Short mmCIF file of C-alpha atoms in Angstrom, two decimals:
data_model
loop_
_atom_site.label_atom_id
_atom_site.label_comp_id
_atom_site.label_asym_id
_atom_site.label_seq_id
_atom_site.Cartn_x
_atom_site.Cartn_y
_atom_site.Cartn_z
CA MET A 1 0.02 0.07 0.00
CA SER A 2 1.38 3.38 -0.89
CA THR A 3 1.70 6.16 1.68
CA PHE A 4 -1.05 7.98 -0.20
CA GLN A 5 -3.30 4.96 0.03
CA GLN A 6 -2.56 4.41 3.53
CA PHE A 7 -3.73 7.84 4.54
CA PHE A 8 -6.21 8.53 1.90
CA PRO A 9 -7.73 5.04 1.07
CA GLY A 10 -10.04 5.11 -1.80
CA GLY A 11 -9.70 8.90 -2.16
CA ASP A 12 -7.99 11.32 -4.25
CA SER A 13 -6.44 14.71 -3.59
CA SER A 14 -9.75 16.41 -3.48
CA SER A 15 -10.64 14.50 -0.33
CA SER A 16 -7.81 15.64 1.66
CA GLY A 17 -8.43 17.68 4.79
CA GLY A 18 -9.19 21.25 4.24
CA GLY A 19 -10.17 21.06 0.65
CA GLY A 20 -13.17 20.44 -1.53
CA GLY A 21 -16.62 19.46 -0.14
CA VAL A 22 -17.24 18.24 3.38
CA PRO A 23 -18.32 14.54 3.30
CA ALA A 24 -20.91 13.61 5.81
CA THR A 25 -18.61 11.39 7.66
CA THR A 26 -16.18 14.10 8.53
CA THR A 27 -15.68 16.44 11.36
CA VAL A 28 -14.29 19.81 10.61
CA ALA A 29 -12.09 20.97 13.37
CA GLU A 30 -9.63 23.75 14.24
CA LEU A 31 -6.13 22.65 15.21
CA LEU A 32 -3.24 24.01 16.97
CA VAL A 33 0.01 21.87 16.95
CA VAL A 34 2.99 23.17 18.77
CA GLY A 35 6.33 21.48 18.73
CA GLY A 36 8.68 21.17 21.73
CA GLY A 37 11.04 24.16 22.34
CA SER A 38 14.75 24.01 22.02
CA SER A 39 17.04 24.08 25.05
CA GLY A 40 19.04 27.17 25.56
CA SER A 41 22.48 27.35 24.05
CA MET A 42 25.23 27.17 26.56
CA GLY A 43 28.23 29.44 26.28
CA SER A 44 30.93 27.48 27.85
CA GLN A 45 31.80 25.38 30.94
CA GLY A 46 35.34 26.51 30.82
CA PRO A 47 36.84 29.88 31.28
CA TYR A 48 36.78 30.68 27.66
CA ALA A 49 33.72 30.75 25.39
CA GLN A 50 34.52 27.69 23.43
CA CYS A 51 30.98 27.56 22.15
CA ILE A 52 30.93 31.00 20.54
CA THR A 53 30.19 30.56 16.99
CA SER A 54 30.93 32.53 13.85
CA GLN A 55 29.85 32.89 10.31
CA SER A 56 26.17 33.27 10.77
CA ASN A 57 25.91 31.19 13.84
CA THR A 58 24.10 31.27 17.11
CA ALA A 59 25.93 33.20 19.91
CA PRO A 60 26.64 31.42 23.11
CA ASP A 61 24.11 31.70 25.91
CA SER A 62 21.31 32.28 23.53
CA GLY A 63 17.78 31.40 24.51
CA GLY A 64 16.29 28.32 22.88
CA ASN A 65 13.97 28.61 19.95
CA GLY A 66 10.36 28.11 20.46
CA GLY A 67 8.75 25.15 18.90
CA GLY A 68 7.14 25.57 15.41
CA VAL A 69 3.46 26.17 15.36
CA LEU A 70 0.89 24.56 13.04
CA VAL A 71 -2.45 26.29 12.76
CA SER A 72 -5.53 25.05 10.91
CA SER A 73 -8.79 26.72 10.78
CA ARG A 74 -10.39 23.84 8.89
CA TRP A 75 -9.21 20.28 8.73
CA LEU A 76 -11.48 17.30 7.84
CA PHE A 77 -11.19 14.34 10.18
CA GLU A 78 -12.80 11.10 9.24
CA GLN A 79 -15.36 9.87 11.85
CA GLY A 80 -14.66 6.50 13.28
CA CYS A 81 -10.89 6.64 12.46
CA VAL A 82 -8.28 6.80 15.23
CA TYR A 83 -5.90 9.70 15.08
CA THR A 84 -2.61 9.41 17.01
CA VAL A 85 -1.53 12.58 18.80
CA THR A 86 2.21 13.05 19.62
CA VAL A 87 3.24 15.92 21.77
CA GLY A 88 6.82 17.06 21.19
CA THR A 89 9.20 17.27 24.20
CA GLY A 90 11.40 20.17 24.96
CA GLY A 91 15.11 19.83 24.05
CA ALA A 92 17.23 18.55 26.98
CA ALA A 93 19.84 20.67 28.49
CA GLN A 94 23.34 19.48 27.91
CA GLU A 95 26.89 19.90 29.04
CA ALA A 96 28.08 20.88 25.65
CA CYS A 97 27.74 23.64 22.97
CA GLY A 98 24.65 24.64 21.16
CA GLN A 99 20.92 24.14 21.45
CA VAL A 100 19.27 20.82 21.69
CA HIS A 101 16.20 20.93 19.54
CA GLY A 102 12.91 19.46 20.83
CA THR A 103 10.77 17.00 19.12
CA SER A 104 7.91 17.59 16.80
CA SER A 105 4.19 17.34 17.59
CA SER A 106 1.78 15.78 15.31
CA ILE A 107 -1.69 14.27 14.49
CA ILE A 108 -1.46 11.18 12.28
CA GLY A 109 -4.25 9.16 10.84
CA TYR A 110 -6.68 9.00 7.94
CA ASN A 111 -6.44 12.17 5.87
CA ALA A 112 -3.66 13.24 8.12
CA PRO A 113 -0.34 11.80 6.72
CA PRO A 114 2.75 12.02 8.81
CA CYS A 115 4.09 15.10 7.02
CA ALA A 116 0.93 17.24 7.36
CA LEU A 117 -0.33 18.17 10.78
CA VAL A 118 3.11 18.68 12.37
CA GLY A 119 4.32 21.35 14.75
CA HIS A 120 7.88 21.13 13.78
CA ALA A 121 10.82 21.28 16.33
CA SER A 122 13.50 23.64 15.14
CA LYS A 123 16.29 21.99 13.45
CA ARG A 124 20.02 22.31 13.90
CA ILE A 125 22.49 22.38 11.25
CA GLU A 126 26.07 21.96 12.35
CA ALA A 127 29.40 21.97 10.77
CA LEU A 128 32.93 22.44 11.96
CA ASN A 129 34.48 25.78 11.15
CA PRO A 130 37.11 25.06 8.54
CA TYR A 131 39.28 27.93 9.88
CA PHE A 132 39.53 26.42 13.33
CA THR A 133 43.10 25.61 14.19
CA SER A 134 43.82 27.24 17.52
CA SER A 135 44.43 24.86 20.33
CA TYR A 136 43.63 27.41 22.90
CA ALA A 137 40.55 29.66 22.27
CA TRP A 138 38.29 28.17 19.65
CA LYS A 139 37.82 24.67 20.60
CA MET A 140 34.52 24.19 18.95
CA GLN A 141 32.97 26.21 16.19
CA TYR A 142 29.72 25.43 14.62
CA LEU A 143 27.85 26.64 11.77
CA ASP A 144 24.70 26.46 13.82
CA LYS A 145 21.28 27.28 12.53
CA HIS A 146 17.89 26.57 13.90
CA CYS A 147 15.23 26.77 11.23
CA SER A 148 11.93 25.39 10.64
CA PRO A 149 10.55 27.45 7.86
CA TYR A 150 7.08 28.60 7.12
CA HIS A 151 5.11 26.48 4.81
CA GLN A 152 1.54 26.15 3.83
CA ILE A 153 -0.24 22.77 3.94
CA ASP A 154 -3.45 24.02 2.33
CA GLN A 155 -5.40 27.27 2.23
CA TYR A 156 -6.54 26.79 5.90
CA THR A 157 -3.39 25.31 7.37
CA CYS A 158 0.02 26.81 7.79
CA HIS A 159 3.04 25.98 9.65
CA TYR A 160 5.06 28.87 11.19
CA GLY A 161 8.63 28.16 11.61
CA THR A 162 11.10 29.18 14.27
CA SER A 163 13.69 31.91 14.17
CA VAL A 164 16.70 32.91 16.12
CA GLY A 165 17.35 36.08 17.92
CA LYS A 166 20.63 37.76 17.74
CA SER A 167 23.31 39.21 20.03
CA THR A 168 25.15 42.43 19.98
CA PHE A 169 28.61 43.75 19.77
CA ILE A 170 29.42 46.23 22.45
CA LYS A 171 32.71 47.84 22.38
CA ASN A 172 36.42 47.59 21.83
CA GLY A 173 38.81 47.98 24.82
CA VAL A 174 41.81 46.90 26.67
CA TYR A 175 41.74 44.02 29.07
CA PRO A 176 45.25 43.55 30.44
CA THR A 177 44.61 40.57 32.49
CA TYR A 178 43.92 38.57 29.32
CA GLY A 179 45.77 40.35 26.68
CA SER A 180 45.24 43.31 24.44
CA PRO A 181 43.28 44.49 22.51
CA ILE A 182 39.96 43.02 23.46
CA MET A 183 36.40 43.33 22.27
CA THR A 184 33.65 43.04 24.74
CA ILE A 185 30.46 41.76 23.45
CA CYS A 186 27.19 41.21 25.17
CA SER A 187 25.59 37.90 24.19
CA GLY A 188 22.48 36.11 24.91
CA SER A 189 19.72 36.48 22.28
CA ALA A 190 16.31 35.36 22.63
CA GLY A 191 15.02 32.73 20.30
CA GLY A 192 11.49 32.58 19.07
CA ALA A 193 8.86 31.05 16.94
CA GLY A 194 6.62 32.50 14.39
CA ASN A 195 8.96 33.83 11.84
CA PRO A 196 10.83 32.17 9.09
CA GLY A 197 14.54 32.30 8.63
CA CYS A 198 17.42 32.33 11.15
CA PRO A 199 20.19 34.75 10.38
CA MET A 200 22.66 35.43 13.01
CA ASN A 201 25.61 37.15 11.48
CA VAL A 202 28.33 36.85 14.00
CA LYS A 203 31.16 38.11 11.77
CA THR A 204 34.75 37.41 12.59
CA SER A 205 38.22 38.32 11.23
CA MET A 206 41.47 36.36 11.57
CA VAL A 207 44.34 37.70 13.42
CA GLY A 208 47.90 37.35 12.36
CA ALA A 209 48.85 34.94 9.60
CA GLY A 210 45.47 33.16 9.77
CA PRO A 211 44.75 29.56 10.19
CA THR A 212 48.21 28.35 9.34
CA GLY A 213 50.20 31.23 10.93
CA PRO A 214 51.50 31.66 14.49
CA GLN A 215 48.37 33.58 15.63
CA LYS A 216 45.32 31.67 15.00
CA CYS A 217 42.68 33.40 17.08
CA GLN A 218 39.69 35.02 15.40
CA PHE A 219 38.18 38.32 16.43
CA ILE A 220 34.56 39.15 16.41
CA THR A 221 34.06 42.22 14.39
CA SER A 222 30.40 42.54 14.66
CA VAL A 223 27.39 40.77 15.84
CA ASP A 224 23.99 41.84 14.82
CA VAL A 225 21.27 42.49 17.35
CA ASN A 226 17.70 41.61 17.17
CA TYR A 227 14.96 40.34 19.16
CA GLY A 228 13.86 36.72 19.46
CA SER A 229 10.22 36.26 18.56
CA ASP A 230 7.14 36.07 20.85
CA GLY A 231 5.82 33.02 19.11
CA LEU A 232 2.26 32.85 17.65
CA GLU A 233 -0.85 33.90 19.45
CA SER A 234 -3.91 31.65 19.46
CA CYS A 235 -7.27 31.73 21.31
CA ILE A 236 -8.03 28.06 20.70
CA SER A 237 -7.71 27.46 24.45
CA GLY A 238 -10.52 30.09 25.03
CA SER A 239 -8.15 32.92 25.83
CA PRO A 240 -5.32 34.44 23.95
CA VAL A 241 -1.88 32.84 24.54
CA PHE A 242 1.43 32.94 22.79
CA TYR A 243 2.86 29.58 21.72
CA GLY A 244 6.33 28.85 20.76
CA PRO A 245 8.03 31.82 22.47
CA GLY A 246 11.82 31.90 22.47
CA GLY A 247 13.86 31.48 25.50
CA GLY A 248 15.68 34.29 27.05
CA GLY A 249 19.50 34.67 26.63
CA MET A 250 21.69 34.77 29.60
CA ASN A 251 23.53 37.98 28.79
CA PRO A 252 26.96 37.31 29.90
CA GLY A 253 29.82 39.64 28.82
CA TYR A 254 32.52 38.27 26.61
CA HIS A 255 35.95 39.68 26.64
CA GLN A 256 37.91 38.54 23.74
CA SER A 257 41.62 38.77 23.61
CA ILE A 258 44.49 37.11 21.82
CA ALA A 259 44.14 34.48 24.35
CA GLY A 260 40.57 33.88 23.64
CA VAL A 261 37.07 34.76 24.68
CA LEU A 262 36.60 35.11 28.37
CA ASN A 263 33.13 34.21 29.44
CA ILE A 264 32.17 36.59 32.27
CA ALA A 265 28.89 34.67 32.79
CA CYS A 266 26.39 36.38 35.22
CA PRO A 267 25.51 40.02 34.86
CA SER A 268 27.41 42.13 37.28
CA ASN A 269 27.80 45.63 38.69
CA GLN A 270 24.20 46.44 39.02
CA ALA A 271 21.08 44.80 39.91
CA TYR A 272 18.79 43.99 37.01
CA SER A 273 21.27 45.07 34.43
CA GLY A 274 21.15 42.72 31.66
CA LEU A 275 18.08 41.05 32.81
CA VAL A 276 16.42 38.56 30.65
CA GLN A 277 12.75 38.28 31.25
CA GLU A 278 10.32 36.29 29.42
CA GLY A 279 12.57 35.71 26.56
CA GLY A 280 12.24 39.35 25.89
CA TYR A 281 15.36 41.25 26.82
CA ILE A 282 18.93 41.37 25.80
CA SER A 283 21.31 43.75 27.45
CA CYS A 284 24.84 43.86 28.96
CA PHE A 285 26.31 43.19 32.25
CA SER A 286 28.03 46.53 32.72
CA PRO A 287 26.65 49.96 33.18
CA PHE A 288 29.38 51.21 30.78
CA ASP A 289 28.06 48.72 28.20
CA GLN A 290 24.42 49.04 28.78
CA VAL A 291 22.41 47.95 25.74
CA GLU A 292 19.00 46.94 26.71
CA MET A 293 16.31 45.99 24.38
CA SER A 294 12.92 44.53 24.99
CA ARG A 295 9.97 42.99 23.22
CA PRO A 296 6.43 42.34 24.22
CA SER A 297 6.31 40.25 27.36
CA VAL A 298 5.75 36.68 26.62
CA SER A 299 5.15 34.30 29.42
CA HIS A 300 6.19 30.67 29.67
CA SER A 301 9.61 30.86 28.01
CA GLY A 302 12.74 30.17 29.89
CA CYS A 303 14.61 33.10 31.16
CA THR A 304 17.45 34.14 33.43
CA TYR A 305 17.90 37.32 35.56
CA ARG A 306 20.15 38.39 38.20
CA GLN A 307 19.11 38.48 41.88
CA PRO A 308 18.52 42.01 43.12
CA ASN A 309 20.69 41.76 46.09
CA GLY A 310 23.74 42.26 44.09
CA SER A 311 25.02 38.82 44.37
CA ALA A 312 26.66 37.02 41.54
CA ASN A 313 24.02 34.34 41.43
CA CYS A 314 21.56 34.10 38.66
CA CYS A 315 17.92 33.19 39.13
CA VAL A 316 16.23 31.01 36.59
CA THR A 317 12.83 30.41 35.39
CA ALA A 318 12.48 27.24 33.47
CA ALA A 319 10.47 27.07 30.36
CA SER A 320 6.83 26.24 31.07
CA ALA A 321 5.49 22.93 29.79
CA ASN A 322 3.03 22.71 26.99
CA TYR A 323 3.68 26.07 25.21
CA GLY A 324 6.58 25.01 23.06
CA ALA A 325 8.79 27.42 24.80
CA GLY A 326 12.50 27.72 24.36
CA GLY A 327 14.67 27.27 27.22
CA GLY A 328 16.92 29.85 28.91
CA VAL A 329 20.55 29.78 29.81
CA THR A 330 21.90 29.95 33.34
CA ARG A 331 24.66 29.73 35.77
CA PRO A 332 22.99 28.93 39.02
CA GLY A 333 25.71 30.22 41.19
CA PRO A 334 29.39 31.14 41.34
CA GLN A 335 30.50 27.56 41.82
CA ALA A 336 28.08 26.23 39.39
CA LEU A 337 28.85 25.49 35.73
CA PRO A 338 26.88 27.46 33.21
CA THR A 339 24.31 25.29 31.62
CA ASP A 340 21.50 25.57 29.11
CA MET A 341 17.99 24.91 30.31
CA ASN A 342 15.50 22.46 28.91
CA GLY A 343 13.05 23.55 26.40
CA GLY A 344 9.32 23.29 27.16
CA SER A 345 7.03 20.59 25.65
CA GLY A 346 4.52 21.24 23.04
CA VAL A 347 0.80 20.95 22.96
CA VAL A 348 -2.04 19.95 20.71
CA PHE A 349 -5.53 21.42 20.58
CA VAL A 350 -8.47 20.15 18.52
CA ARG A 351 -11.65 22.21 18.73
CA TYR A 352 -14.84 21.96 16.69
CA PRO A 353 -18.51 23.04 16.90
CA THR A 354 -20.95 21.16 18.99
CA ASP A 355 -22.98 20.62 15.75
CA TYR A 356 -20.75 17.62 15.58
CA SER A 357 -20.82 14.82 18.11
CA ALA A 358 -18.28 14.72 20.87
CA ALA A 359 -15.27 12.44 20.29
CA ALA A 360 -16.13 8.78 20.22
CA SER A 361 -13.05 8.06 22.28
CA VAL A 362 -10.12 9.88 23.48
CA SER A 363 -7.01 9.05 25.52
CA GLY A 364 -4.01 11.00 26.82
CA ASN A 365 -5.90 14.32 26.84
CA THR A 366 -5.92 16.90 29.58
CA PRO A 367 -9.00 18.56 30.97
CA THR A 368 -9.55 21.99 29.64
CA PRO A 369 -12.12 24.66 30.33
CA ALA A 370 -15.34 24.23 28.42
CA GLN A 371 -16.04 26.70 25.64
CA PRO A 372 -19.74 27.24 24.81
CA GLY A 373 -20.49 25.94 21.32
CA TYR A 374 -17.32 23.96 21.01
CA HIS A 375 -15.87 20.50 21.87
CA VAL A 376 -12.38 21.23 22.94
CA TYR A 377 -9.49 18.64 23.40
CA ARG A 378 -6.31 19.49 24.76
CA PHE A 379 -3.33 17.19 24.70
CA ASN A 380 -0.33 17.94 26.94
CA GLY A 381 1.04 14.40 26.17
CA ASP A 382 0.69 11.69 23.72
CA GLY A 383 -2.71 10.29 23.12
CA SER A 384 -5.41 9.51 20.49
CA ILE A 385 -8.80 10.76 19.41
CA THR A 386 -11.57 9.12 17.45
CA PHE A 387 -14.21 11.40 16.13
CA MET B 1 3.75 15.53 32.92
CA ALA B 2 5.43 12.22 32.98
CA HIS B 3 8.28 11.63 30.50
CA PHE B 4 9.41 8.33 29.05
CA ALA B 5 12.54 7.61 26.94
CA ARG B 6 12.04 5.23 24.02
CA LEU B 7 15.00 2.86 23.57
CA ASP B 8 16.39 0.84 20.72
CA SER B 9 17.85 -2.64 21.12
CA ASP B 10 21.20 -1.00 22.22
CA ASN B 11 19.50 1.04 24.93
CA LYS B 12 20.08 4.34 22.95
CA VAL B 13 17.43 6.87 23.37
CA ILE B 14 15.52 7.19 20.10
CA ASN B 15 12.78 9.45 21.33
CA VAL B 16 11.29 10.98 24.35
CA HIS B 17 7.62 10.94 24.96
CA VAL B 18 5.50 13.07 27.34
CA VAL B 19 2.36 11.75 28.85
CA ASP B 20 -0.29 13.46 30.90
CA ASN B 21 0.01 12.43 34.58
CA ASN B 22 -3.65 11.27 34.62
CA TRP B 23 -2.78 8.62 32.14
CA VAL B 24 -0.11 6.88 34.12
CA LEU B 25 -2.00 6.27 37.35
CA ASP B 26 -2.42 2.86 38.77
CA GLY B 27 -5.57 1.54 40.43
CA ASP B 28 -4.68 3.33 43.64
CA GLY B 29 -4.25 6.68 41.92
CA LYS B 30 -0.47 6.61 42.12
CA GLU B 31 1.80 7.37 39.28
CA SER B 32 3.12 4.20 37.87
CA GLU B 33 5.99 3.67 35.39
CA ALA B 34 4.54 0.43 34.27
CA VAL B 35 1.19 2.00 33.55
CA GLY B 36 2.80 4.71 31.48
CA ILE B 37 4.95 2.10 29.46
CA LYS B 38 2.02 0.04 28.71
CA TYR B 39 -0.01 3.10 27.72
CA LEU B 40 2.68 4.19 25.25
CA GLN B 41 3.16 0.63 23.85
CA ASP B 42 -0.49 0.24 23.28
CA LEU B 43 -0.74 3.72 21.74
CA TYR B 44 2.01 3.30 19.31
CA LYS B 45 1.39 -0.39 18.82
CA THR B 46 4.87 -1.32 19.54
CA THR B 47 7.01 -3.56 21.84
CA ASP B 48 9.82 -1.07 22.05
CA SER B 49 11.26 -0.49 25.46
CA PHE B 50 10.42 2.69 27.27
CA ILE B 51 11.73 3.83 30.52
CA GLN B 52 10.62 6.80 32.66
CA CYS B 53 12.82 9.88 32.87
CA SER B 54 12.45 13.28 34.41
CA ILE B 55 12.75 16.62 32.83
CA ASN B 56 13.93 17.86 36.20
CA ALA B 57 16.47 15.10 36.38
CA THR B 58 14.91 13.88 39.63
CA ILE B 59 15.32 10.27 38.54
CA ARG B 60 18.02 8.33 36.56
CA SER B 61 20.50 11.21 36.82
CA VAL B 62 19.70 13.34 33.73
CA TYR B 63 16.88 14.19 31.40
CA PRO B 64 17.99 12.31 28.29
CA ARG B 65 18.13 13.58 24.74
CA ILE B 66 17.95 11.54 21.66
CA GLY B 67 21.20 9.73 21.23
CA ASP B 68 21.97 9.39 24.94
CA THR B 69 22.31 5.84 26.40
CA TYR B 70 20.39 4.16 29.24
CA ASP B 71 22.83 2.33 31.52
CA VAL B 72 20.91 -0.78 32.65
CA THR B 73 23.50 -1.51 35.34
CA ASN B 74 23.44 1.78 37.08
CA ASP B 75 19.90 2.63 36.14
CA TRP B 76 20.74 6.05 34.84
CA PHE B 77 20.93 7.79 31.51
CA GLU B 78 24.31 8.84 30.37
CA LYS B 79 25.35 11.73 28.01
CA PRO B 80 28.30 11.50 25.87
CA LYS B 81 31.58 13.01 27.26
CA PRO B 82 31.75 16.76 26.39
CA GLU B 83 34.00 17.00 23.29
CA ILE B 84 35.59 20.03 24.60
CA HIS B 85 36.56 18.53 27.86
CA GLU B 86 38.68 15.51 27.03
CA SER B 87 40.06 15.14 30.64
CA TRP B 88 36.61 15.16 32.29
CA VAL B 89 35.68 11.94 34.18
CA GLN B 90 32.42 10.26 34.86
CA ASN B 91 31.16 10.69 38.34
CA SER B 92 30.73 7.06 39.59
CA SER B 93 27.61 7.94 41.61
CA THR B 94 25.66 9.97 39.00
CA GLY B 95 27.24 9.25 35.69
CA ILE B 96 27.61 12.92 35.00
CA TRP B 97 30.92 14.03 33.35
CA GLU B 98 32.84 16.37 35.64
CA PRO B 99 36.51 17.95 35.86
CA PRO B 100 39.17 15.53 37.13
CA PHE B 101 39.38 17.21 40.41
CA ALA B 102 37.35 19.60 42.50
CA PRO B 103 37.90 23.38 42.26
CA PRO B 104 39.84 25.42 44.99
CA ALA B 105 37.93 26.65 47.99
CA VAL B 106 36.11 29.77 47.55
CA THR B 107 37.52 32.65 49.75
CA SER B 108 36.01 36.08 50.64
CA LYS B 109 36.77 37.16 47.06
CA ASN B 110 33.95 34.92 45.94
CA GLU B 111 35.95 33.33 43.22
CA ASP B 112 34.14 31.79 40.32
CA TRP B 113 36.24 28.87 39.35
CA ARG B 114 36.04 27.43 35.80
CA TRP B 115 37.83 24.55 34.45
CA ASP B 116 40.32 25.29 31.78
CA GLU B 117 41.00 22.29 29.66
CA GLU B 118 44.10 23.78 28.10
CA THR B 119 45.99 24.29 31.34
CA GLN B 120 44.13 21.50 33.24
CA SER B 121 43.45 23.92 36.09
CA TYR B 122 40.72 26.21 37.37
CA VAL B 123 40.55 29.94 36.42
CA ASP B 124 38.67 32.51 38.44
CA ILE B 125 36.46 34.49 36.12
CA ASN B 126 34.35 36.37 38.56
CA PRO B 127 34.25 39.83 36.99
CA ASP B 128 34.16 41.46 40.43
CA ASN B 129 37.68 40.23 40.94
CA ILE B 130 38.98 42.05 37.84
CA PRO B 131 40.46 45.43 38.32
CA SER B 132 38.10 48.22 37.30
CA SER B 133 40.69 49.72 35.04
CA ALA B 134 40.58 46.63 32.87
CA GLU B 135 37.21 47.78 31.56
CA GLU B 136 38.79 50.73 29.78
#
């Protein structure tokens, strides 16, 4: 049996969900399918920012991408058929460089082939930097992108991909302890869902003779700055909620010298400088370097902020479950290793008018507030539904 | 939410599933790993192995990602050794990779010790311990 016959037995393309007439045996439903969010992107567990990336990469200590969001205003489900619902998990924090993407969410069954109703996890594309030769400062260099581009399933159904926020270059300077000259950058972008594309634009230049010469360090020459995205707003739960918000970056300072890039880690010198709240802020650790940018407050994404008492500790809010939220990045305390944070799991909603019968059977669902005129099924975890 | 790692025949994690807590309760209303495993095997019509994990790493050492390994003997999940830290050793109690020796004691300067693989030593990176003139 072909894939087409498996999911559209006896039918043709005109019978696929969302198109053509509505057979009497179908239930027309709205959908929201949100993939799991990525973990935050750790900067370094060593004294130097080994994980810093170049050539259109993700900066260290960036927030994780939110999960991709599929929205359908009209999908035709065949009554009597079982549909399997998978809810994507958030990416697991790791003790290594880069984000860990979550997994995709989906609804699969008759008229819903595996490729169709999917809230995609962001993807990671990775390659070693061919110019890496230093044995000291640039241990790991990735071409690191996290994309899940927008695409349209049919006229009623679209998938919204994920994007990556950016970081910012702050200033040149001298840092005698670690060599001279230096550049100080403030990193920690916010990831996000809802927009296609994932440019990063960390640009670097070689020092000395280049990759085969005596000085092999790269210098950051500029890092673009931009916001992560808030994700996509939906009212399918009965109230407006953003799904797939990006996680907040940590906002460390980076001092780069001949010797390498020093990861300063937690914001310092002033309370709430460089706070990263709700995946919405990026700024710097020092009052001299203050660059603070915000975007609309988005709940549920992972974030990191400094305690107001002036200590060096960072407080952490984990990404909430079931919003497809990106994770944050943190260093829990002076003696704690920096680490990225888990991404949040996804969620699946199915909602349709009470003109249709309630689902014949459902498993794995989570109770959700009633909405007059609708049957609403929420899946915070894997399950199934038969219309 | 209850989380379960799906394993291949080599105990590699091939997926991680999330299940609503209400669907992993036994007859006494208590969360049961066995109930959750049977639920997932029935849902996906598979005999694959599942084992419970925790996104907060409260059980089995770490929250696994795809590609990690479940250690049957120690009953924990293991992540690969960090590539940038060749010298790190596995903690025999947790399976977590750590520097080969503990950092120096923290003094009143509140040092922030980080392991430097190049020098095989700890480096203080607390910005408060850096002279203010260094910022200029």
